[in-house]
Short mmCIF file of C-alpha atoms and ligand atoms in Angstrom, two decimals:
data_model
loop_
_atom_site.label_atom_id
_atom_site.label_comp_id
_atom_site.label_asym_id
_atom_site.label_seq_id
_atom_site.Cartn_x
_atom_site.Cartn_y
_atom_site.Cartn_z
CA MET G 54 111.68 127.17 66.96
CA LYS G 55 110.78 125.94 63.37
CA ILE G 56 112.97 123.05 62.18
CA ARG G 57 113.18 123.18 58.30
CA VAL G 58 113.22 119.74 56.83
CA GLY G 59 113.85 118.89 53.21
CA HIS G 60 112.23 115.54 52.22
CA LEU G 61 114.00 114.40 49.15
CA TYR G 62 111.62 112.53 46.61
CA PRO G 63 108.96 111.50 49.13
CA ASP G 64 106.90 110.25 46.20
CA TYR G 65 109.65 107.90 44.83
CA LEU G 66 111.74 106.80 47.76
CA ASN G 67 109.58 105.60 50.53
CA ILE G 68 109.43 101.87 51.32
CA TYR G 69 108.95 99.97 54.54
CA ALA G 70 107.02 103.11 55.81
CA ASP G 71 110.33 105.10 55.64
CA ARG G 72 108.16 108.24 55.56
CA GLY G 73 107.27 107.26 59.23
CA ASN G 74 110.45 108.79 60.25
CA ILE G 75 109.17 112.19 59.42
CA ALA G 76 106.22 111.73 61.83
CA VAL G 77 108.64 110.80 64.49
CA PHE G 78 110.78 113.82 64.00
CA ALA G 79 107.47 115.93 64.05
CA ALA G 80 106.20 114.30 67.36
CA ARG G 81 109.32 114.41 69.28
CA ALA G 82 110.14 118.11 68.04
CA SER G 83 106.64 119.27 69.18
CA ALA G 84 107.20 117.39 72.55
CA ARG G 85 109.91 120.01 73.11
CA GLY G 86 108.01 122.89 71.92
CA HIS G 87 109.53 123.04 68.34
CA GLU G 88 107.75 122.66 65.08
CA LEU G 89 108.70 120.87 61.92
CA ASP G 90 108.40 122.69 58.54
CA VAL G 91 108.75 119.90 55.98
CA ARG G 92 109.38 120.78 52.35
CA ALA G 93 109.31 118.08 49.61
CA ILE G 94 112.27 118.37 47.29
CA GLY G 95 111.56 116.39 44.17
CA MET G 96 112.39 116.17 40.41
CA GLY G 97 113.84 119.34 39.10
CA ASP G 98 113.42 121.14 42.38
CA ALA G 99 116.23 123.48 43.54
CA VAL G 100 117.78 122.72 46.98
CA PRO G 101 117.17 126.07 48.93
CA ALA G 102 120.68 126.87 50.02
CA GLY G 103 121.21 127.56 53.93
CA GLU G 104 117.37 127.11 54.28
CA ILE G 105 117.25 123.36 55.48
CA ASP G 106 118.45 122.34 58.80
CA LEU G 107 117.68 118.52 58.32
CA PHE G 108 117.50 116.58 54.91
CA TYR G 109 115.68 113.08 54.66
CA VAL G 110 115.68 110.57 52.08
CA GLY G 111 114.04 107.08 52.12
CA GLY G 112 114.59 103.78 50.45
CA GLY G 113 113.53 102.34 47.10
CA GLN G 114 113.72 99.54 44.65
CA ASP G 115 116.22 99.84 41.86
CA ARG G 116 113.58 101.02 39.57
CA GLU G 117 112.87 104.05 41.76
CA GLN G 118 116.55 104.76 42.31
CA GLU G 119 117.04 104.89 38.36
CA LEU G 120 114.36 107.42 38.10
CA VAL G 121 115.84 109.85 40.57
CA ALA G 122 119.59 109.21 40.54
CA HIS G 123 120.41 111.83 37.76
CA ASP G 124 118.11 114.48 39.16
CA LEU G 125 119.71 113.87 42.68
CA ALA G 126 123.26 113.91 41.18
CA ALA G 127 122.42 117.35 39.68
CA LYS G 128 121.75 118.50 43.30
CA SER G 129 125.13 117.13 44.56
CA GLY G 130 126.63 120.63 44.91
CA PRO G 131 124.06 122.36 47.13
CA LEU G 132 123.52 119.30 49.10
CA ARG G 133 127.27 118.70 49.83
CA ALA G 134 127.64 122.40 50.62
CA ALA G 135 124.82 122.30 53.01
CA VAL G 136 126.30 119.33 55.07
CA GLU G 137 129.66 121.16 54.97
CA ASP G 138 127.67 124.10 56.49
CA GLY G 139 126.36 121.97 59.29
CA ALA G 140 122.96 120.79 58.12
CA ALA G 141 121.91 117.29 59.45
CA PHE G 142 121.04 114.55 57.01
CA LEU G 143 119.26 111.06 57.43
CA ALA G 144 119.47 108.77 54.33
CA VAL G 145 117.91 105.21 54.49
CA CYS G 146 118.88 102.29 52.26
CA GLY G 147 118.15 103.17 48.64
CA GLY G 148 118.68 106.85 49.51
CA TYR G 149 121.81 106.01 51.53
CA GLN G 150 123.37 104.28 48.54
CA LEU G 151 122.85 107.36 46.34
CA LEU G 152 124.75 109.50 48.94
CA GLY G 153 127.97 107.60 47.86
CA ALA G 154 130.06 107.73 44.75
CA TYR G 155 127.65 105.40 42.77
CA TYR G 156 125.22 102.41 43.04
CA ARG G 157 125.76 99.65 40.36
CA ASP G 158 122.27 97.93 40.66
CA VAL G 159 121.10 94.55 40.00
CA ALA G 160 120.73 95.02 36.17
CA GLY G 161 124.48 96.26 36.12
CA THR G 162 123.44 99.95 35.58
CA GLU G 163 125.84 102.28 37.40
CA LEU G 164 123.81 105.03 38.90
CA PRO G 165 125.62 108.17 39.99
CA GLY G 166 125.63 109.09 43.68
CA ILE G 167 126.19 112.54 45.14
CA GLY G 168 129.52 111.77 46.73
CA LEU G 169 128.65 113.02 50.05
CA LEU G 170 129.42 109.78 51.90
CA PRO G 171 132.84 108.09 51.48
CA LEU G 172 131.52 104.85 49.95
CA HIS G 173 130.17 102.91 46.79
CA THR G 174 127.69 100.14 46.36
CA VAL G 175 127.44 97.25 44.07
CA ALA G 176 124.28 94.86 43.85
CA GLY G 177 124.94 91.29 44.54
CA GLU G 178 123.08 88.11 43.56
CA ARG G 179 121.36 87.36 47.01
CA ARG G 180 119.24 89.92 48.91
CA MET G 181 120.21 90.65 52.41
CA ILE G 182 116.90 90.49 54.37
CA GLY G 183 116.09 90.57 58.08
CA ASP G 184 116.29 92.08 61.49
CA VAL G 185 119.39 93.97 62.38
CA LEU G 186 121.01 95.22 65.65
CA LEU G 187 123.89 97.46 65.75
CA GLU G 188 126.23 98.89 68.44
CA CYS G 189 127.02 102.62 68.05
CA ASP G 190 130.09 103.04 70.23
CA TRP G 191 130.21 106.78 69.28
CA ALA G 192 126.92 107.39 71.11
CA GLY G 193 127.13 104.46 73.64
CA GLU G 194 123.70 103.23 72.16
CA THR G 195 122.23 100.51 70.06
CA LEU G 196 120.11 100.67 66.75
CA ALA G 197 117.54 97.97 65.83
CA GLY G 198 115.82 97.81 62.41
CA PHE G 199 114.99 95.78 59.38
CA GLU G 200 117.05 95.39 56.32
CA ASN G 201 116.21 94.28 52.68
CA HIS G 202 118.86 95.17 50.00
CA ALA G 203 120.85 93.59 47.20
CA GLY G 204 123.56 96.41 47.44
CA ARG G 205 126.82 95.64 49.02
CA THR G 206 128.29 98.94 50.43
CA ILE G 207 132.00 99.17 50.67
CA LEU G 208 133.25 102.23 52.96
CA ASP G 209 136.31 104.10 51.79
CA ASP G 210 139.54 103.80 54.06
CA GLY G 211 139.00 105.95 57.11
CA ALA G 212 135.18 106.20 56.73
CA GLU G 213 133.14 106.21 59.83
CA PRO G 214 130.69 103.49 60.09
CA LEU G 215 127.41 104.09 61.90
CA GLY G 216 127.53 101.14 63.92
CA ARG G 217 129.05 97.58 64.56
CA VAL G 218 126.88 94.69 63.45
CA VAL G 219 125.93 92.51 66.45
CA SER G 220 123.25 90.70 64.35
CA GLY G 221 122.37 90.99 60.69
CA PHE G 222 124.04 91.62 57.30
CA GLY G 223 124.91 95.23 57.52
CA ASN G 224 126.85 97.14 54.73
CA ASP G 225 128.04 93.97 52.95
CA GLY G 226 127.45 91.00 55.10
CA ALA G 227 131.20 90.61 55.66
CA SER G 228 132.85 93.86 57.19
CA GLY G 229 130.92 93.71 60.38
CA PHE G 230 129.87 97.28 59.94
CA GLU G 231 126.64 99.02 58.93
CA GLY G 232 125.94 102.47 57.62
CA CYS G 233 128.19 105.61 57.43
CA ARG G 234 128.36 108.95 59.19
CA TYR G 235 130.08 112.10 58.09
CA GLN G 236 129.63 115.38 59.93
CA ARG G 237 126.07 115.47 60.71
CA ALA G 238 125.01 113.14 57.79
CA TYR G 239 124.12 109.59 58.66
CA GLY G 240 123.38 106.79 56.17
CA THR G 241 121.91 103.34 57.00
CA TYR G 242 120.12 100.21 55.58
CA LEU G 243 117.68 100.16 58.57
CA HIS G 244 114.17 100.39 57.65
CA GLY G 245 111.12 99.69 60.00
CA PRO G 246 110.61 102.72 59.96
CA LEU G 247 114.00 103.24 61.91
CA LEU G 248 113.05 106.00 64.29
CA PRO G 249 110.12 104.89 66.28
CA ARG G 250 112.18 102.06 67.80
CA ASN G 251 115.41 104.14 68.19
CA PRO G 252 114.36 107.40 69.76
CA TRP G 253 117.77 108.55 70.82
CA PHE G 254 118.80 108.60 67.14
CA ALA G 255 115.74 110.86 66.41
CA ASP G 256 116.68 113.26 69.31
CA ARG G 257 120.28 113.29 68.26
CA LEU G 258 119.40 114.43 64.63
CA LEU G 259 116.71 116.94 65.89
CA GLU G 260 119.41 118.50 68.27
CA GLU G 261 121.82 118.70 65.29
CA ALA G 262 119.29 120.30 63.03
CA LEU G 263 118.57 122.93 65.79
CA ALA G 264 122.20 123.52 66.15
CA HIS G 265 122.21 124.37 62.42
CA ALA G 266 119.50 126.74 63.11
CA GLY G 267 121.50 128.43 65.84
CA VAL G 268 120.05 126.74 68.74
CA GLU G 269 122.22 124.75 70.99
CA GLU G 270 119.74 122.40 72.95
CA ARG G 271 120.06 119.17 74.73
CA PHE G 272 116.68 117.64 75.08
CA ASP G 273 115.45 116.02 78.23
CA PRO G 274 114.57 112.34 77.69
CA LEU G 275 110.88 111.63 77.15
CA PRO G 276 109.09 108.57 78.65
CA ASP G 277 109.49 106.29 75.62
CA GLU G 278 108.29 103.17 77.32
CA LEU G 279 106.65 101.91 74.05
CA GLU G 280 109.60 102.90 72.05
CA ARG G 281 111.90 100.99 74.30
CA GLU G 282 109.76 97.92 74.18
CA ALA G 283 109.75 98.10 70.30
CA HIS G 284 113.51 98.36 70.40
CA ASP G 285 113.88 95.42 72.66
CA VAL G 286 111.48 93.25 70.47
CA SER G 287 113.33 94.15 67.39
CA ALA G 288 116.69 93.64 69.07
CA ALA G 289 115.67 90.15 70.26
CA ARG G 290 114.39 89.16 66.74
CA ALA G 291 117.79 90.26 65.30
CA ARG G 292 119.68 88.34 67.93
CA SER G 293 117.44 85.13 67.16
CA ARG G 294 117.69 85.28 63.49
CA GLY G 295 119.43 88.24 61.87
CA GLY G 296 122.01 87.88 59.30
CA ARG G 297 120.96 84.52 57.80
CA TYR G 298 119.95 83.97 54.15
N1 LIG Z 176 117.40 98.88 45.68
C1 LIG Z 176 118.43 98.90 46.65
C2 LIG Z 176 118.90 97.40 46.91
O1 LIG Z 176 118.24 96.51 46.55
C3 LIG Z 176 117.80 99.50 47.94
C4 LIG Z 176 116.67 98.81 48.41
C5 LIG Z 176 116.02 99.35 49.62
O2 LIG Z 176 115.95 100.74 49.70
N2 LIG Z 176 115.52 98.76 50.55
O3 LIG Z 176 119.90 97.23 47.33
#
């Protein structure tokens, strides 16, 4: 099966090797006999309605977010409709912030979001940097990664976080939660890139993308020794020093 991926602003929003997440999707899809068809969706590009199973957007400094925010906001209608129609979506850090109502950056400029995720973000003085470990009770799994953000993300009442912070700052360094999930859309501050050390999450997104394409499939696990080791190293680092300025 061809899994159609829409990579938003690959040339603007890509820090901490976030584009590495696409390589993980490709490798794990092909290990199950599927193929990734990746399309870049950039400035002025239309969002092909109904033709994307999985959207992806990486992180970026305030400067890059300022460059893309208004173009992305102009795409909010088709992106929200796609998620309501069952498309999967992974958004990392700066991309995650722009999926909310707005991001007020370090300079105090309010960048419009697409209002897909029930949250807003305001930059604070001190950056929240370090290793992070999350408990994802909804999946019975953990996520390990690296965060570096000035933004403090506030979830609306009733919003579903991606995980509970075991170690690290997370959304705002106070709520004890990280990320947000809505339908098959997931936002997180976790870089690394995220997916090489959290293969279960990559598989989950791929299964949901396939479901959008009309294929209900539960993947058999892959060996993943190296991935598990990378997860454990990242988790141990988070436990030993995550969440400290
Ligand atoms: N510029 C945003 C912030 O500082 C996002 C940073 C990022 O993507 N790592 O919060």
